[in-house]
Amino acid sequence: MSNIKLTVNGKPTSTEVEDRTLLVHLLRDHLGLTGTHIGCDTSQCGACTVHIDGRSVKSCTVLVGQANGSSITTIEGIAKGDELHPMQAAFRDNHGLQCGYCTPGMIMASIDIVNRHGPDLDEATLRQELEGNICRCTGYHNIVKSVLDAAGRMKVTQAAE
């Protein structure tokens, strides 16, 4: 057992868990943050994507000890109260989801992509970067449309801050 200290969605958290615990299980089973989905258990689908210290990571590949002392952001932590994050709003407005199972991971990965590439992100780069996130319901058209829309929205949001 290890005492793990994290900041999760801006709140300091300390918990005792087995060393072999995966971050995805800590988030879901111990902290009740079930927006982080388990889709494959093999790191192929990206449904479990969260941010560790601002970078997207598949949480099914991270042991909690590796994240000890880090800041974790899940899908539950990106909105500001009732105001959706620009990426969430763009997914809603552009119909970037169907069943919604992959959506939290897709949104978290997309935020990181836009943060790294900026508002002038092109479709080819976006499609290449999203290869690690699988959606079984859509043809990705509306997901790509959503992310490109959000890139512009995030630019406005970042400029205002």
Coordinates of N, CA and C in Angstrom, one line a residue:
M1 N 0.8 -1.2 0.0 CA 0.0 0.0 0.0 C 0.9 1.2 0.0
S2 N 0.4 2.3 -0.7 CA 1.1 3.5 -0.8 C 0.2 4.7 -0.5
N3 N 0.7 5.7 0.1 CA -0.1 6.9 0.3 C 0.2 7.8 -0.9
I4 N -0.8 8.0 -1.7 CA -0.7 8.8 -3.0 C -1.3 10.1 -2.8
K5 N -0.5 11.2 -3.1 CA -1.0 12.5 -3.0 C -1.1 13.1 -4.4
L6 N -2.3 13.6 -4.8 CA -2.5 14.2 -6.1 C -3.3 15.4 -5.9
T7 N -3.3 16.3 -6.9 CA -4.3 17.3 -7.0 C -5.2 16.9 -8.2
V8 N -6.5 16.6 -7.9 CA -7.4 16.2 -8.9 C -8.5 17.2 -9.1
N9 N -8.5 17.7 -10.3 CA -9.5 18.8 -10.7 C -9.4 20.0 -9.8
G10 N -8.1 20.3 -9.4 CA -7.8 21.5 -8.6 C -7.9 21.2 -7.1
K11 N -8.3 20.0 -6.7 CA -8.5 19.7 -5.2 C -7.4 18.7 -4.8
P12 N -6.6 19.1 -3.7 CA -5.7 18.1 -3.1 C -6.4 16.9 -2.6
T13 N -5.8 15.7 -3.0 CA -6.3 14.4 -2.6 C -5.2 13.5 -2.1
S14 N -5.5 12.8 -1.1 CA -4.5 11.8 -0.5 C -5.3 10.6 -0.3
T15 N -4.8 9.4 -0.7 CA -5.4 8.2 -0.5 C -4.4 7.0 -0.4
E16 N -4.8 6.0 0.3 CA -4.0 4.8 0.4 C -4.5 3.8 -0.7
V17 N -3.6 3.3 -1.6 CA -4.0 2.3 -2.6 C -2.8 1.4 -2.8
E18 N -3.1 0.2 -3.4 CA -2.0 -0.7 -3.7 C -1.2 -0.1 -4.8
D19 N 0.1 -0.4 -4.8 CA 1.1 0.1 -5.7 C 0.7 -0.2 -7.2
R20 N 0.1 -1.4 -7.4 CA -0.3 -1.8 -8.8 C -1.5 -1.2 -9.3
T21 N -2.2 -0.3 -8.5 CA -3.4 0.3 -9.0 C -3.2 1.3 -10.2
L22 N -4.0 1.1 -11.2 CA -3.9 2.0 -12.3 C -4.6 3.3 -12.0
L23 N -4.1 4.4 -12.6 CA -4.7 5.7 -12.4 C -6.2 5.7 -12.7
V24 N -6.6 5.0 -13.8 CA -8.0 5.0 -14.2 C -8.9 4.4 -13.1
H25 N -8.4 3.4 -12.4 CA -9.1 2.8 -11.3 C -9.2 3.6 -10.1
L26 N -8.1 4.4 -9.8 CA -8.1 5.3 -8.7 C -9.2 6.4 -9.0
L27 N -9.2 6.9 -10.2 CA -10.1 8.0 -10.5 C -11.6 7.5 -10.4
R28 N -11.9 6.3 -11.0 CA -13.2 5.8 -11.1 C -13.7 5.2 -9.7
D29 N -12.9 4.3 -9.2 CA -13.3 3.4 -8.1 C -13.1 4.1 -6.7
H30 N -12.0 4.9 -6.6 CA -11.7 5.5 -5.3 C -12.2 6.9 -5.2
L31 N -12.2 7.6 -6.3 CA -12.6 9.0 -6.3 C -14.0 9.3 -6.9
G32 N -14.6 8.3 -7.5 CA -15.9 8.4 -8.1 C -16.0 9.3 -9.3
L33 N -14.9 9.5 -10.0 CA -14.9 10.3 -11.2 C -15.1 9.4 -12.4
T34 N -16.3 9.0 -12.7 CA -16.6 8.0 -13.7 C -16.7 8.5 -15.1
G35 N -16.4 9.8 -15.3 CA -16.4 10.3 -16.7 C -15.2 9.8 -17.4
T36 N -14.2 9.4 -16.7 CA -13.0 8.7 -17.3 C -13.4 7.3 -17.6
H37 N -13.5 6.9 -18.8 CA -14.1 5.6 -19.2 C -13.0 4.5 -19.4
I38 N -13.3 3.3 -19.2 CA -12.4 2.2 -19.5 C -13.0 1.5 -20.7
G39 N -12.3 1.6 -21.8 CA -12.9 1.0 -23.1 C -12.2 -0.2 -23.6
C40 N -10.9 -0.5 -23.2 CA -10.3 -1.6 -23.8 C -9.3 -2.3 -22.9
D41 N -8.8 -1.6 -21.9 CA -7.7 -2.1 -21.0 C -6.4 -2.5 -21.7
T42 N -6.2 -2.0 -22.9 CA -5.0 -2.2 -23.6 C -4.3 -1.0 -24.1
S43 N -4.8 0.2 -23.8 CA -4.4 1.5 -24.2 C -4.6 1.8 -25.7
Q44 N -5.5 1.1 -26.3 CA -5.8 1.2 -27.7 C -6.8 2.3 -28.0
C45 N -7.8 2.5 -27.1 CA -9.0 3.3 -27.5 C -9.0 4.7 -27.1
G46 N -8.3 5.1 -26.0 CA -8.2 6.5 -25.5 C -9.4 6.9 -24.7
A47 N -10.4 6.1 -24.4 CA -11.5 6.5 -23.6 C -11.2 6.9 -22.2
C48 N -10.0 6.5 -21.7 CA -9.5 6.9 -20.4 C -8.6 8.1 -20.3
T49 N -8.5 8.8 -21.4 CA -7.6 10.0 -21.5 C -7.9 11.0 -20.4
V50 N -6.9 11.4 -19.7 CA -6.9 12.5 -18.7 C -5.7 13.4 -18.9
H51 N -5.6 14.5 -18.2 CA -4.4 15.3 -18.3 C -3.6 15.1 -17.0
I52 N -2.3 14.8 -17.1 CA -1.4 14.8 -16.0 C -0.4 16.0 -16.2
D53 N -0.5 16.9 -15.3 CA 0.3 18.1 -15.4 C 0.2 18.8 -16.8
G54 N -1.1 18.8 -17.3 CA -1.4 19.5 -18.5 C -1.2 18.8 -19.8
R55 N -0.8 17.5 -19.7 CA -0.6 16.7 -21.0 C -1.5 15.6 -21.0
S56 N -2.1 15.2 -22.1 CA -3.0 14.1 -22.2 C -2.3 12.8 -22.1
V57 N -2.8 11.9 -21.3 CA -2.3 10.6 -21.0 C -3.4 9.6 -20.9
K58 N -3.2 8.4 -21.4 CA -4.2 7.3 -21.2 C -4.0 6.8 -19.8
S59 N -5.0 7.0 -19.0 CA -4.8 6.7 -17.6 C -4.8 5.2 -17.3
C60 N -5.1 4.4 -18.3 CA -5.0 2.9 -18.1 C -3.6 2.4 -18.2
T61 N -2.7 3.3 -18.6 CA -1.2 3.0 -18.7 C -0.4 3.5 -17.6
V62 N -1.0 4.2 -16.6 CA -0.2 4.9 -15.6 C -0.5 4.2 -14.2
L63 N 0.5 3.8 -13.6 CA 0.4 3.3 -12.2 C 0.3 4.6 -11.3
V64 N -0.5 4.5 -10.2 CA -0.7 5.7 -9.4 C 0.6 6.2 -8.8
G65 N 1.5 5.4 -8.6 CA 2.8 5.8 -8.1 C 3.5 6.7 -9.1
Q66 N 3.3 6.5 -10.4 CA 3.9 7.3 -11.4 C 3.3 8.7 -11.4
A67 N 2.1 8.8 -10.9 CA 1.4 10.1 -10.9 C 1.5 10.8 -9.6
N68 N 2.1 10.2 -8.6 CA 2.1 10.7 -7.3 C 2.7 12.1 -7.3
G69 N 2.1 13.1 -6.7 CA 2.5 14.5 -6.7 C 2.1 15.3 -7.8
S70 N 1.4 14.7 -8.8 CA 1.0 15.4 -10.0 C -0.4 16.0 -9.9
S71 N -0.6 16.9 -10.9 CA -2.0 17.5 -11.0 C -2.7 16.7 -12.1
I72 N -3.8 16.2 -11.8 CA -4.7 15.4 -12.7 C -5.9 16.2 -13.0
T73 N -6.3 16.3 -14.3 CA -7.5 16.9 -14.7 C -8.3 15.9 -15.5
T74 N -9.6 15.6 -15.1 CA -10.5 14.7 -15.8 C -11.5 15.6 -16.5
I75 N -12.4 14.9 -17.2 CA -13.5 15.6 -17.9 C -14.3 16.4 -16.9
E76 N -14.5 15.9 -15.7 CA -15.3 16.6 -14.7 C -14.7 17.9 -14.3
G77 N -13.4 18.1 -14.6 CA -12.7 19.3 -14.1 C -12.4 20.4 -15.1
I78 N -13.0 20.3 -16.3 CA -12.6 21.3 -17.3 C -13.7 22.4 -17.4
A79 N -14.9 22.2 -17.1 CA -15.9 23.2 -17.1 C -15.7 24.2 -16.0
K80 N -16.1 25.4 -16.1 CA -16.1 26.4 -15.1 C -17.5 26.6 -14.5
G81 N -17.9 25.8 -13.5 CA -19.2 25.8 -13.0 C -20.2 25.3 -14.1
D82 N -21.2 26.1 -14.4 CA -22.2 25.6 -15.4 C -21.7 26.0 -16.8
E83 N -20.6 26.7 -17.0 CA -20.0 27.1 -18.3 C -19.1 26.0 -18.8
L84 N -19.6 25.4 -19.9 CA -18.8 24.3 -20.5 C -17.4 24.9 -21.0
H85 N -16.4 24.0 -21.0 CA -15.1 24.3 -21.7 C -15.4 24.5 -23.1
P86 N -14.7 25.4 -23.8 CA -15.0 25.6 -25.3 C -15.0 24.3 -26.1
M87 N -14.1 23.3 -25.7 CA -14.1 22.0 -26.4 C -15.4 21.3 -26.2
Q88 N -15.9 21.3 -25.0 CA -17.2 20.6 -24.7 C -18.3 21.3 -25.5
A89 N -18.3 22.6 -25.5 CA -19.4 23.4 -26.2 C -19.3 23.1 -27.7
A90 N -18.1 23.0 -28.2 CA -18.0 22.8 -29.7 C -18.5 21.3 -30.0
F91 N -18.2 20.4 -29.2 CA -18.7 19.0 -29.4 C -20.2 19.0 -29.4
R92 N -20.8 19.7 -28.5 CA -22.3 19.8 -28.4 C -22.8 20.5 -29.7
D93 N -22.2 21.6 -30.0 CA -22.8 22.4 -31.1 C -22.6 21.8 -32.5
N94 N -21.5 21.0 -32.6 CA -21.2 20.4 -33.9 C -21.6 18.9 -34.0
H95 N -22.3 18.4 -33.0 CA -22.7 17.0 -33.0 C -21.5 16.1 -33.1
G96 N -20.5 16.3 -32.2 CA -19.3 15.6 -32.2 C -19.4 14.3 -31.4
L97 N -20.5 13.8 -31.1 CA -20.7 12.6 -30.4 C -21.9 11.9 -30.8
Q98 N -21.9 10.6 -30.6 CA -23.2 9.8 -30.8 C -23.5 9.1 -29.5
C99 N -22.9 8.0 -29.2 CA -23.2 7.3 -28.0 C -22.6 8.0 -26.8
G100 N -21.5 8.7 -27.0 CA -20.8 9.5 -26.0 C -19.8 8.7 -25.2
Y101 N -19.6 7.5 -25.4 CA -18.6 6.7 -24.6 C -17.2 7.2 -24.8
C102 N -16.8 7.5 -26.0 CA -15.4 7.9 -26.3 C -15.2 9.4 -26.0
T103 N -16.3 10.1 -25.9 CA -16.3 11.6 -25.9 C -15.4 12.2 -24.8
P104 N -15.5 11.8 -23.5 CA -14.6 12.4 -22.5 C -13.1 12.3 -22.9
G105 N -12.7 11.1 -23.3 CA -11.3 10.9 -23.7 C -11.0 11.7 -25.0
M106 N -11.9 11.7 -25.9 CA -11.7 12.5 -27.2 C -11.5 14.0 -26.8
I107 N -12.4 14.5 -25.9 CA -12.3 15.9 -25.6 C -11.0 16.2 -24.9
M108 N -10.6 15.3 -23.9 CA -9.3 15.6 -23.2 C -8.1 15.5 -24.1
A109 N -8.1 14.6 -25.0 CA -7.0 14.5 -26.0 C -7.0 15.7 -26.9
S110 N -8.2 16.2 -27.3 CA -8.3 17.3 -28.2 C -7.9 18.6 -27.6
I111 N -8.2 18.8 -26.3 CA -7.7 20.0 -25.6 C -6.2 20.1 -25.7
D112 N -5.5 18.9 -25.4 CA -4.1 18.9 -25.4 C -3.5 19.2 -26.8
I113 N -4.2 18.6 -27.8 CA -3.8 18.8 -29.2 C -3.8 20.3 -29.6
V114 N -4.9 21.0 -29.2 CA -5.1 22.4 -29.5 C -4.1 23.2 -28.7
N115 N -3.9 22.9 -27.5 CA -2.9 23.6 -26.7 C -1.5 23.5 -27.3
R116 N -1.2 22.4 -27.9 CA 0.2 22.2 -28.4 C 0.3 22.8 -29.8
H117 N -0.8 22.8 -30.6 CA -0.7 23.2 -32.0 C -1.3 24.6 -32.3
G118 N -2.1 25.1 -31.3 CA -2.6 26.4 -31.4 C -3.9 26.4 -32.3
P119 N -4.4 27.6 -32.4 CA -5.7 27.8 -33.1 C -5.7 27.6 -34.6
D120 N -4.5 27.5 -35.2 CA -4.4 27.3 -36.6 C -4.2 25.8 -37.0
L121 N -4.5 24.9 -36.1 CA -4.4 23.5 -36.2 C -5.1 23.1 -37.5
D122 N -4.4 22.3 -38.4 CA -5.1 21.9 -39.6 C -5.7 20.5 -39.5
E123 N -6.6 20.1 -40.4 CA -7.3 18.9 -40.3 C -6.4 17.7 -40.4
A124 N -5.4 17.7 -41.3 CA -4.5 16.5 -41.4 C -3.7 16.2 -40.1
T125 N -3.2 17.3 -39.5 CA -2.5 17.1 -38.2 C -3.5 16.6 -37.1
L126 N -4.7 17.2 -37.1 CA -5.6 16.7 -36.1 C -6.0 15.3 -36.3
R127 N -6.3 14.9 -37.5 CA -6.6 13.5 -37.7 C -5.5 12.5 -37.3
Q128 N -4.3 12.9 -37.6 CA -3.1 12.1 -37.3 C -3.0 12.0 -35.7
E129 N -3.2 13.1 -35.1 CA -3.0 13.1 -33.6 C -4.1 12.4 -32.9
L130 N -5.3 12.3 -33.5 CA -6.4 11.6 -32.9 C -6.4 10.1 -33.1
E131 N -5.4 9.6 -33.8 CA -5.4 8.2 -34.2 C -5.4 7.3 -32.9
G132 N -4.9 7.8 -31.8 CA -4.9 7.0 -30.5 C -6.3 7.0 -29.8
N133 N -7.3 7.7 -30.4 CA -8.6 7.7 -29.7 C -9.6 7.1 -30.7
I134 N -10.2 6.1 -30.3 CA -11.2 5.4 -31.2 C -12.6 5.7 -30.9
C135 N -13.4 6.0 -32.0 CA -14.8 6.2 -31.9 C -15.4 5.1 -32.8
R136 N -16.2 4.3 -32.2 CA -16.8 3.2 -33.0 C -18.2 3.6 -33.6
C137 N -18.7 4.8 -33.3 CA -20.0 5.2 -33.8 C -20.0 6.2 -34.9
T138 N -19.0 7.1 -35.0 CA -19.0 8.1 -36.0 C -17.9 7.9 -37.0
G139 N -18.0 8.6 -38.1 CA -16.9 8.6 -39.1 C -15.9 9.7 -38.8
Y140 N -15.9 10.3 -37.6 CA -14.9 11.3 -37.2 C -15.2 12.6 -37.8
H141 N -16.0 12.8 -38.8 CA -16.2 14.1 -39.5 C -16.6 15.1 -38.5
N142 N -17.7 14.8 -37.7 CA -18.1 15.9 -36.7 C -17.2 16.0 -35.5
I143 N -16.4 15.0 -35.2 CA -15.4 15.2 -34.2 C -14.3 16.2 -34.7
V144 N -13.9 16.0 -35.9 CA -12.9 16.9 -36.4 C -13.4 18.3 -36.5
K145 N -14.6 18.4 -37.0 CA -15.3 19.7 -37.1 C -15.4 20.4 -35.8
S146 N -15.7 19.6 -34.7 CA -15.8 20.1 -33.4 C -14.5 20.6 -32.9
V147 N -13.5 19.9 -33.0 CA -12.1 20.3 -32.5 C -11.6 21.5 -33.2
L148 N -11.8 21.6 -34.5 CA -11.4 22.7 -35.3 C -12.1 24.0 -34.9
D149 N -13.4 23.8 -34.6 CA -14.2 24.9 -34.1 C -13.8 25.3 -32.7
A150 N -13.5 24.4 -31.9 CA -13.0 24.7 -30.5 C -11.7 25.4 -30.5
A151 N -10.8 25.0 -31.5 CA -9.5 25.7 -31.6 C -9.7 27.2 -31.7
G152 N -10.6 27.6 -32.4 CA -10.9 29.1 -32.5 C -11.5 29.6 -31.3
R153 N -12.4 28.9 -30.7 CA -13.0 29.3 -29.4 C -12.0 29.4 -28.3
M154 N -11.1 28.4 -28.2 CA -10.1 28.4 -27.2 C -9.1 29.6 -27.4
K155 N -8.9 30.0 -28.6 CA -8.1 31.2 -28.9 C -8.7 32.4 -28.2
V156 N -10.0 32.6 -28.4 CA -10.7 33.7 -27.9 C -10.7 33.6 -26.3
T157 N -10.9 32.5 -25.8 CA -10.9 32.3 -24.4 C -9.6 32.6 -23.8
Q158 N -8.5 32.0 -24.4 CA -7.2 32.3 -23.9 C -6.8 33.7 -24.0
A159 N -7.2 34.4 -25.0 CA -6.8 35.8 -25.2 C -7.5 36.7 -24.1
A160 N -8.7 36.2 -23.7 CA -9.5 37.0 -22.7 C -8.9 36.9 -21.3
E161 N -8.2 35.8 -21.0 CA -7.7 35.5 -19.7 C -6.5 36.3 -19.4

